[in-house]
Amino acid sequence: MSELSGTSTGSFGGRSPTSHERMSGQPWDASYRDGPAPWDIGGPQPAVVRVAQAGGFTGTVLDAGCGSGENALFIAALGVDVVGVDVAATALALGREKAAERGLGVEFVEGDAFDLGRLGRRFDTVLDCGLFHSCDQDERPRYVASLASVTAPGASLYVLCFSDDGTELGPHPVSRDKVEAAFAPATGWAIADIGRDRIHTTFQENGVAAWLVTILRVGG
Ligand SMILES: C[S@@+](CC[C@H](N)C(=O)[O-])C[C@H]1O[C@@H](n2cnc3c(N)ncnc32)[C@H](O)[C@@H]1O
C-alpha cells in the first residue's frame, strides 16, 4: 500500500499532495530517508555554479524546493543570504546539519512552494533546481503565481529543469514551448534566456538533458 493511501491532507501539514506525490504514491520526504536521493550529488549542480560565477545570485535568495540544501549552502558560502524552502522535513533536517557543520547560516523553512505568500517574505533572486519539472499543467500556473507573490519587478529567477531536447532524458522532460507558456508575459515574468544544460545525478556521469532558464520579474 502506498504511503498516500487513505490520506487527504493529514500527512502533508495541511497541504494537498503534489501531482508527483500522487503519481509516485510517496511523499517527497520519502526520497530522503534511505540515503542520498538521485539528485543529491553532494555538492551544487554545475549549472548553479556557473550562474553564481556570472554574479547571478544577489540580494536575498530563495531556493525553492531546496532539498538537502547543497545549492543553497554553496550560494550562502559566497556570502549571500539564502532561504531554502521545501516540503520534505527530512531534507531540511539534513540541510540544517550540513549548515551547522560548515558554519553557514542558511535558513531552512518547511513550506509549500505553491503557496509562498504565506512566508510573508520578499526575495531578490530565486533558484529552482528540479522543482518546476515536477509540476503538472495544473500546478504550473499556481507555482508561477506563487513565485511572483514573493518577488518584485527587477527580481531574477533561475530554473534548472529536465528538458525533452537532448540525450538521456530525466523522468519529467519539459519542452521549450511549455517553459515559455508557463512564464508568458501575463504572468509578470519575462524569459531572458533558455539554454541547453545538464542536471547531474548520482548515477549518470554526464547528467541528463536540462534547460537553464533565466527569467526576469517584470510586473503584474
Ligand atoms: C528533484 S528535488 C531537487 C532538490 C534540490 N533543489 C536539489 O537540487 O538537490 C525537488 C525538491 O522539490 C521539493 N518540492 C516538491 N514540491 C514542492 C512544493 N510544492 N513545495 C516545496 N518543495 C517542493 C521536493 O521535496 C524536493 O526536495
PDB file of C-alpha atoms and ligand atoms in Angstrom:
ATOM      1  CA  MET A   1       0.000   0.000   0.000  1.00  0.00           C
ATOM      2  CA  SER A   2       1.376   3.428  -0.843  1.00  0.00           C
ATOM      3  CA  GLU A   3       2.114   5.981   1.863  1.00  0.00           C
ATOM      4  CA  LEU A   4      -0.594   8.180   0.366  1.00  0.00           C
ATOM      5  CA  SER A   5      -3.352   5.604   0.654  1.00  0.00           C
ATOM      6  CA  GLY A   6      -6.173   6.777   2.857  1.00  0.00           C
ATOM      7  CA  THR A   7      -4.698  10.240   3.373  1.00  0.00           C
ATOM      8  CA  SER A   8      -6.265  13.503   2.413  1.00  0.00           C
ATOM      9  CA  THR A   9      -4.073  16.249   3.753  1.00  0.00           C
ATOM     10  CA  GLY A  10      -3.275  14.939   7.244  1.00  0.00           C
ATOM     11  CA  SER A  11       0.265  13.653   6.495  1.00  0.00           C
ATOM     12  CA  PHE A  12       1.074  16.750   4.493  1.00  0.00           C
ATOM     13  CA  GLY A  13       0.925  19.506   7.100  1.00  0.00           C
ATOM     14  CA  GLY A  14      -2.373  20.836   5.757  1.00  0.00           C
ATOM     15  CA  ARG A  15      -1.348  20.859   2.100  1.00  0.00           C
ATOM     16  CA  SER A  16      -2.602  18.548  -0.622  1.00  0.00           C
ATOM     17  CA  PRO A  17      -0.167  16.005  -2.083  1.00  0.00           C
ATOM     18  CA  THR A  18       1.536  17.300  -5.218  1.00  0.00           C
ATOM     19  CA  SER A  19       0.937  15.620  -8.595  1.00  0.00           C
ATOM     20  CA  HIS A  20       4.361  13.974  -8.260  1.00  0.00           C
ATOM     21  CA  GLU A  21       3.459  12.572  -4.851  1.00  0.00           C
ATOM     22  CA  ARG A  22       0.133  11.270  -6.160  1.00  0.00           C
ATOM     23  CA  MET A  23       1.889   9.671  -9.142  1.00  0.00           C
ATOM     24  CA  SER A  24       4.713   8.079  -7.131  1.00  0.00           C
ATOM     25  CA  GLY A  25       2.486   7.105  -4.193  1.00  0.00           C
ATOM     26  CA  GLN A  26       5.076   8.552  -1.777  1.00  0.00           C
ATOM     27  CA  PRO A  27       5.570  11.916  -0.116  1.00  0.00           C
ATOM     28  CA  TRP A  28       8.670  13.814  -1.298  1.00  0.00           C
ATOM     29  CA  ASP A  29      10.099  13.278   2.158  1.00  0.00           C
ATOM     30  CA  ALA A  30      10.477   9.532   1.491  1.00  0.00           C
ATOM     31  CA  SER A  31      13.180  10.286  -1.106  1.00  0.00           C
ATOM     32  CA  TYR A  32      15.484  11.493   1.662  1.00  0.00           C
ATOM     33  CA  ARG A  33      15.011   8.777   4.280  1.00  0.00           C
ATOM     34  CA  ASP A  34      17.281   5.996   2.962  1.00  0.00           C
ATOM     35  CA  GLY A  35      20.456   7.702   1.822  1.00  0.00           C
ATOM     36  CA  PRO A  36      21.001  10.345  -0.824  1.00  0.00           C
ATOM     37  CA  ALA A  37      18.256  10.944  -3.382  1.00  0.00           C
ATOM     38  CA  PRO A  38      19.416  10.558  -7.030  1.00  0.00           C
ATOM     39  CA  TRP A  39      19.651  14.354  -7.452  1.00  0.00           C
ATOM     40  CA  ASP A  40      21.553  14.815  -4.196  1.00  0.00           C
ATOM     41  CA  ILE A  41      25.066  14.825  -5.660  1.00  0.00           C
ATOM     42  CA  GLY A  42      26.885  16.054  -2.547  1.00  0.00           C
ATOM     43  CA  GLY A  43      27.604  19.490  -3.988  1.00  0.00           C
ATOM     44  CA  PRO A  44      25.992  22.188  -6.115  1.00  0.00           C
ATOM     45  CA  GLN A  45      24.812  21.494  -9.648  1.00  0.00           C
ATOM     46  CA  PRO A  46      27.458  22.714 -12.140  1.00  0.00           C
ATOM     47  CA  ALA A  47      24.832  24.962 -13.781  1.00  0.00           C
ATOM     48  CA  VAL A  48      24.231  26.661 -10.428  1.00  0.00           C
ATOM     49  CA  VAL A  49      27.970  27.211 -10.002  1.00  0.00           C
ATOM     50  CA  ARG A  50      28.069  28.918 -13.421  1.00  0.00           C
ATOM     51  CA  VAL A  51      25.140  31.177 -12.522  1.00  0.00           C
ATOM     52  CA  ALA A  52      26.998  32.143  -9.349  1.00  0.00           C
ATOM     53  CA  GLN A  53      30.237  32.797 -11.240  1.00  0.00           C
ATOM     54  CA  ALA A  54      28.306  35.136 -13.524  1.00  0.00           C
ATOM     55  CA  GLY A  55      27.093  37.080 -10.472  1.00  0.00           C
ATOM     56  CA  GLY A  56      23.517  35.805 -10.718  1.00  0.00           C
ATOM     57  CA  PHE A  57      22.770  35.471  -7.011  1.00  0.00           C
ATOM     58  CA  THR A  58      22.221  38.885  -5.477  1.00  0.00           C
ATOM     59  CA  GLY A  59      20.210  40.261  -2.571  1.00  0.00           C
ATOM     60  CA  THR A  60      18.200  37.725  -0.585  1.00  0.00           C
ATOM     61  CA  VAL A  61      17.941  34.416  -2.427  1.00  0.00           C
ATOM     62  CA  LEU A  62      15.108  31.892  -2.238  1.00  0.00           C
ATOM     63  CA  ASP A  63      15.966  28.286  -3.115  1.00  0.00           C
ATOM     64  CA  ALA A  64      12.511  26.867  -3.911  1.00  0.00           C
ATOM     65  CA  GLY A  65      12.472  23.093  -3.377  1.00  0.00           C
ATOM     66  CA  CYS A  66      15.936  23.239  -1.828  1.00  0.00           C
ATOM     67  CA  GLY A  67      16.100  19.563  -0.841  1.00  0.00           C
ATOM     68  CA  SER A  68      19.038  18.858   1.452  1.00  0.00           C
ATOM     69  CA  GLY A  69      20.454  22.235   0.521  1.00  0.00           C
ATOM     70  CA  GLU A  70      23.677  21.701  -1.469  1.00  0.00           C
ATOM     71  CA  ASN A  71      22.859  24.557  -3.865  1.00  0.00           C
ATOM     72  CA  ALA A  72      21.651  26.847  -1.066  1.00  0.00           C
ATOM     73  CA  LEU A  73      24.763  26.102   1.006  1.00  0.00           C
ATOM     74  CA  PHE A  74      27.046  26.775  -1.955  1.00  0.00           C
ATOM     75  CA  ILE A  75      25.357  30.156  -2.554  1.00  0.00           C
ATOM     76  CA  ALA A  76      25.491  31.016   1.165  1.00  0.00           C
ATOM     77  CA  ALA A  77      29.229  30.258   1.197  1.00  0.00           C
ATOM     78  CA  LEU A  78      29.616  33.142  -1.272  1.00  0.00           C
ATOM     79  CA  GLY A  79      28.334  35.489   1.430  1.00  0.00           C
ATOM     80  CA  VAL A  80      24.761  35.729   0.124  1.00  0.00           C
ATOM     81  CA  ASP A  81      21.637  35.483   2.346  1.00  0.00           C
ATOM     82  CA  VAL A  82      19.716  32.337   1.383  1.00  0.00           C
ATOM     83  CA  VAL A  83      16.384  30.893   2.454  1.00  0.00           C
ATOM     84  CA  GLY A  84      15.679  27.308   1.399  1.00  0.00           C
ATOM     85  CA  VAL A  85      12.064  26.156   1.288  1.00  0.00           C
ATOM     86  CA  ASP A  86      10.930  22.570   0.903  1.00  0.00           C
ATOM     87  CA  VAL A  87       8.048  20.294   1.862  1.00  0.00           C
ATOM     88  CA  ALA A  88      10.400  17.483   2.916  1.00  0.00           C
ATOM     89  CA  ALA A  89      11.207  17.755   6.633  1.00  0.00           C
ATOM     90  CA  THR A  90      13.946  15.090   6.404  1.00  0.00           C
ATOM     91  CA  ALA A  91      15.715  17.036   3.640  1.00  0.00           C
ATOM     92  CA  LEU A  92      15.533  20.237   5.673  1.00  0.00           C
ATOM     93  CA  ALA A  93      16.980  18.480   8.723  1.00  0.00           C
ATOM     94  CA  LEU A  94      19.897  17.262   6.569  1.00  0.00           C
ATOM     95  CA  GLY A  95      20.365  20.811   5.278  1.00  0.00           C
ATOM     96  CA  ARG A  96      20.439  22.245   8.793  1.00  0.00           C
ATOM     97  CA  GLU A  97      23.015  19.644   9.863  1.00  0.00           C
ATOM     98  CA  LYS A  98      25.256  20.471   6.898  1.00  0.00           C
ATOM     99  CA  ALA A  99      24.882  24.199   7.537  1.00  0.00           C
ATOM    100  CA  ALA A 100      25.981  23.705  11.152  1.00  0.00           C
ATOM    101  CA  GLU A 101      28.935  21.525  10.107  1.00  0.00           C
ATOM    102  CA  ARG A 102      30.060  24.086   7.514  1.00  0.00           C
ATOM    103  CA  GLY A 103      29.395  27.132   9.695  1.00  0.00           C
ATOM    104  CA  LEU A 104      26.895  28.568   7.210  1.00  0.00           C
ATOM    105  CA  GLY A 105      23.738  30.483   8.028  1.00  0.00           C
ATOM    106  CA  VAL A 106      21.147  29.204   5.543  1.00  0.00           C
ATOM    107  CA  GLU A 107      17.574  29.444   6.815  1.00  0.00           C
ATOM    108  CA  PHE A 108      15.766  26.180   6.026  1.00  0.00           C
ATOM    109  CA  VAL A 109      11.991  26.562   6.153  1.00  0.00           C
ATOM    110  CA  GLU A 110       9.310  23.904   5.750  1.00  0.00           C
ATOM    111  CA  GLY A 111       6.800  25.332   3.301  1.00  0.00           C
ATOM    112  CA  ASP A 112       4.836  24.835   0.127  1.00  0.00           C
ATOM    113  CA  ALA A 113       6.358  26.427  -2.957  1.00  0.00           C
ATOM    114  CA  PHE A 114       2.856  26.655  -4.414  1.00  0.00           C
ATOM    115  CA  ASP A 115       1.863  28.948  -1.561  1.00  0.00           C
ATOM    116  CA  LEU A 116       4.961  31.051  -0.871  1.00  0.00           C
ATOM    117  CA  GLY A 117       2.925  34.133   0.048  1.00  0.00           C
ATOM    118  CA  ARG A 118       2.420  32.517   3.459  1.00  0.00           C
ATOM    119  CA  LEU A 119       6.096  33.170   4.217  1.00  0.00           C
ATOM    120  CA  GLY A 120       5.435  36.918   4.266  1.00  0.00           C
ATOM    121  CA  ARG A 121       8.886  37.484   2.708  1.00  0.00           C
ATOM    122  CA  ARG A 122      10.347  39.106  -0.424  1.00  0.00           C
ATOM    123  CA  PHE A 123      13.288  37.776  -2.435  1.00  0.00           C
ATOM    124  CA  ASP A 124      15.616  39.393  -4.977  1.00  0.00           C
ATOM    125  CA  THR A 125      16.695  36.156  -6.658  1.00  0.00           C
ATOM    126  CA  VAL A 126      15.026  32.764  -6.827  1.00  0.00           C
ATOM    127  CA  LEU A 127      16.599  29.433  -7.711  1.00  0.00           C
ATOM    128  CA  ASP A 128      14.514  26.445  -8.748  1.00  0.00           C
ATOM    129  CA  CYS A 129      16.694  23.405  -9.279  1.00  0.00           C
ATOM    130  CA  GLY A 130      14.488  20.446 -10.061  1.00  0.00           C
ATOM    131  CA  LEU A 131      11.076  21.524  -8.794  1.00  0.00           C
ATOM    132  CA  PHE A 132       9.449  23.146 -11.855  1.00  0.00           C
ATOM    133  CA  HIS A 133       9.704  19.995 -13.972  1.00  0.00           C
ATOM    134  CA  SER A 134       7.809  18.010 -11.332  1.00  0.00           C
ATOM    135  CA  CYS A 135       4.744  20.279 -11.684  1.00  0.00           C
ATOM    136  CA  ASP A 136       1.869  19.144 -13.870  1.00  0.00           C
ATOM    137  CA  GLN A 137      -0.060  21.549 -16.073  1.00  0.00           C
ATOM    138  CA  ASP A 138      -2.499  22.455 -13.286  1.00  0.00           C
ATOM    139  CA  GLU A 139       0.278  23.175 -10.774  1.00  0.00           C
ATOM    140  CA  ARG A 140       2.470  25.274 -13.074  1.00  0.00           C
ATOM    141  CA  PRO A 141       0.291  28.438 -13.106  1.00  0.00           C
ATOM    142  CA  ARG A 142      -0.145  28.245  -9.345  1.00  0.00           C
ATOM    143  CA  TYR A 143       3.583  27.831  -8.793  1.00  0.00           C
ATOM    144  CA  VAL A 144       4.500  30.673 -11.168  1.00  0.00           C
ATOM    145  CA  ALA A 145       1.983  32.976  -9.414  1.00  0.00           C
ATOM    146  CA  SER A 146       3.368  31.887  -6.047  1.00  0.00           C
ATOM    147  CA  LEU A 147       6.898  32.852  -7.156  1.00  0.00           C
ATOM    148  CA  ALA A 148       5.532  36.226  -8.312  1.00  0.00           C
ATOM    149  CA  SER A 149       3.921  36.757  -4.899  1.00  0.00           C
ATOM    150  CA  VAL A 150       7.324  36.821  -3.161  1.00  0.00           C
ATOM    151  CA  THR A 151       9.258  38.883  -5.721  1.00  0.00           C
ATOM    152  CA  ALA A 152       9.077  42.417  -7.063  1.00  0.00           C
ATOM    153  CA  PRO A 153       9.875  43.726 -10.553  1.00  0.00           C
ATOM    154  CA  GLY A 154      13.640  43.540 -11.040  1.00  0.00           C
ATOM    155  CA  ALA A 155      13.989  40.133  -9.354  1.00  0.00           C
ATOM    156  CA  SER A 156      15.621  37.226 -11.198  1.00  0.00           C
ATOM    157  CA  LEU A 157      14.601  33.594 -11.327  1.00  0.00           C
ATOM    158  CA  TYR A 158      16.815  30.720 -12.473  1.00  0.00           C
ATOM    159  CA  VAL A 159      15.062  27.461 -13.334  1.00  0.00           C
ATOM    160  CA  LEU A 160      17.089  24.326 -13.991  1.00  0.00           C
ATOM    161  CA  CYS A 161      14.669  21.671 -15.230  1.00  0.00           C
ATOM    162  CA  PHE A 162      14.665  18.454 -17.229  1.00  0.00           C
ATOM    163  CA  SER A 163      14.351  19.083 -20.960  1.00  0.00           C
ATOM    164  CA  ASP A 164      12.983  16.963 -23.788  1.00  0.00           C
ATOM    165  CA  ASP A 165      15.766  18.147 -26.096  1.00  0.00           C
ATOM    166  CA  GLY A 166      18.975  16.139 -25.906  1.00  0.00           C
ATOM    167  CA  THR A 167      20.371  12.797 -24.883  1.00  0.00           C
ATOM    168  CA  GLU A 168      19.473  10.928 -21.676  1.00  0.00           C
ATOM    169  CA  LEU A 169      16.180  12.417 -20.592  1.00  0.00           C
ATOM    170  CA  GLY A 170      15.009  12.792 -16.993  1.00  0.00           C
ATOM    171  CA  PRO A 171      11.670  11.467 -15.730  1.00  0.00           C
ATOM    172  CA  HIS A 172       9.607  14.633 -16.352  1.00  0.00           C
ATOM    173  CA  PRO A 173      11.107  16.216 -19.503  1.00  0.00           C
ATOM    174  CA  VAL A 174       9.639  19.642 -20.283  1.00  0.00           C
ATOM    175  CA  SER A 175       9.512  21.145 -23.781  1.00  0.00           C
ATOM    176  CA  ARG A 176      10.744  24.650 -24.554  1.00  0.00           C
ATOM    177  CA  ASP A 177       7.149  25.577 -25.507  1.00  0.00           C
ATOM    178  CA  LYS A 178       5.872  24.530 -22.080  1.00  0.00           C
ATOM    179  CA  VAL A 179       8.546  26.601 -20.335  1.00  0.00           C
ATOM    180  CA  GLU A 180       7.654  29.616 -22.487  1.00  0.00           C
ATOM    181  CA  ALA A 181       3.926  29.145 -21.865  1.00  0.00           C
ATOM    182  CA  ALA A 182       4.431  28.884 -18.093  1.00  0.00           C
ATOM    183  CA  PHE A 183       6.258  32.231 -17.964  1.00  0.00           C
ATOM    184  CA  ALA A 184       4.172  34.030 -20.621  1.00  0.00           C
ATOM    185  CA  PRO A 185       4.082  37.865 -20.301  1.00  0.00           C
ATOM    186  CA  ALA A 186       0.700  37.849 -18.488  1.00  0.00           C
ATOM    187  CA  THR A 187       2.340  36.047 -15.527  1.00  0.00           C
ATOM    188  CA  GLY A 188       4.540  39.037 -14.669  1.00  0.00           C
ATOM    189  CA  TRP A 189       7.690  37.197 -15.773  1.00  0.00           C
ATOM    190  CA  ALA A 190       9.796  37.531 -18.951  1.00  0.00           C
ATOM    191  CA  ILE A 191      12.186  34.847 -20.161  1.00  0.00           C
ATOM    192  CA  ALA A 192      15.602  36.372 -20.856  1.00  0.00           C
ATOM    193  CA  ASP A 193      17.360  33.177 -21.891  1.00  0.00           C
ATOM    194  CA  ILE A 194      16.780  29.449 -22.319  1.00  0.00           C
ATOM    195  CA  GLY A 195      19.972  27.436 -22.671  1.00  0.00           C
ATOM    196  CA  ARG A 196      20.661  23.716 -23.034  1.00  0.00           C
ATOM    197  CA  ASP A 197      22.296  22.372 -19.889  1.00  0.00           C
ATOM    198  CA  ARG A 198      22.576  19.229 -17.773  1.00  0.00           C
ATOM    199  CA  ILE A 199      21.246  18.090 -14.408  1.00  0.00           C
ATOM    200  CA  HIS A 200      23.767  15.785 -12.754  1.00  0.00           C
ATOM    201  CA  THR A 201      22.626  12.784 -10.740  1.00  0.00           C
ATOM    202  CA  THR A 202      24.269  10.167  -8.556  1.00  0.00           C
ATOM    203  CA  PHE A 203      24.021   7.543 -11.311  1.00  0.00           C
ATOM    204  CA  GLN A 204      24.574   9.366 -14.620  1.00  0.00           C
ATOM    205  CA  GLU A 205      28.106  10.607 -15.032  1.00  0.00           C
ATOM    206  CA  ASN A 206      27.198  13.231 -17.632  1.00  0.00           C
ATOM    207  CA  GLY A 207      23.807  14.050 -16.208  1.00  0.00           C
ATOM    208  CA  VAL A 208      20.557  14.350 -18.135  1.00  0.00           C
ATOM    209  CA  ALA A 209      19.252  16.938 -20.589  1.00  0.00           C
ATOM    210  CA  ALA A 210      18.111  20.157 -18.938  1.00  0.00           C
ATOM    211  CA  TRP A 211      17.110  23.731 -19.609  1.00  0.00           C
ATOM    212  CA  LEU A 212      18.729  26.526 -17.668  1.00  0.00           C
ATOM    213  CA  VAL A 213      16.141  29.291 -17.895  1.00  0.00           C
ATOM    214  CA  THR A 214      16.857  32.874 -16.838  1.00  0.00           C
ATOM    215  CA  ILE A 215      13.649  34.750 -16.093  1.00  0.00           C
ATOM    216  CA  LEU A 216      13.080  38.337 -15.009  1.00  0.00           C
ATOM    217  CA  ARG A 217      10.230  39.632 -12.865  1.00  0.00           C
ATOM    218  CA  VAL A 218       8.767  42.440 -14.912  1.00  0.00           C
ATOM    219  CA  GLY A 219       5.497  43.438 -13.282  1.00  0.00           C
ATOM    220  CA  GLY A 220       1.941  42.402 -12.583  1.00  0.00           C
TER     221      GLY A 220
HETATM  222  C1  LIG B   1      14.359  16.986  -7.582  1.00  0.00           C
HETATM  223  S1  LIG B   1      14.359  17.570  -5.952  1.00  0.00           S
HETATM  224  C2  LIG B   1      15.620  18.827  -6.028  1.00  0.00           C
HETATM  225  C3  LIG B   1      16.136  19.241  -4.692  1.00  0.00           C
HETATM  226  C4  LIG B   1      17.236  20.302  -4.715  1.00  0.00           C
HETATM  227  N1  LIG B   1      16.809  21.511  -5.368  1.00  0.00           N
HETATM  228  C5  LIG B   1      18.484  19.784  -5.341  1.00  0.00           C
HETATM  229  O1  LIG B   1      18.845  20.230  -6.435  1.00  0.00           O
HETATM  230  O2  LIG B   1      19.120  18.905  -4.734  1.00  0.00           O
HETATM  231  C6  LIG B   1      12.865  18.533  -5.870  1.00  0.00           C
HETATM  232  C7  LIG B   1      12.617  19.093  -4.489  1.00  0.00           C
HETATM  233  O3  LIG B   1      11.443  19.904  -4.525  1.00  0.00           O
HETATM  234  C8  LIG B   1      10.706  19.677  -3.346  1.00  0.00           C
HETATM  235  N2  LIG B   1       9.295  20.024  -3.616  1.00  0.00           N
HETATM  236  C9  LIG B   1       8.453  19.436  -4.490  1.00  0.00           C
HETATM  237  N3  LIG B   1       7.263  20.057  -4.488  1.00  0.00           N
HETATM  238  C10 LIG B   1       7.360  21.055  -3.578  1.00  0.00           C
HETATM  239  C11 LIG B   1       6.471  22.050  -3.109  1.00  0.00           C
HETATM  240  N4  LIG B   1       5.228  22.155  -3.568  1.00  0.00           N
HETATM  241  N5  LIG B   1       6.926  22.938  -2.201  1.00  0.00           N
HETATM  242  C12 LIG B   1       8.205  22.869  -1.701  1.00  0.00           C
HETATM  243  N6  LIG B   1       9.075  21.930  -2.096  1.00  0.00           N
HETATM  244  C13 LIG B   1       8.667  21.042  -3.025  1.00  0.00           C
HETATM  245  C14 LIG B   1      10.920  18.203  -3.036  1.00  0.00           C
HETATM  246  O4  LIG B   1      10.672  17.866  -1.701  1.00  0.00           O
HETATM  247  C15 LIG B   1      12.379  18.024  -3.435  1.00  0.00           C
HETATM  248  O5  LIG B   1      13.226  18.265  -2.330  1.00  0.00           O
END
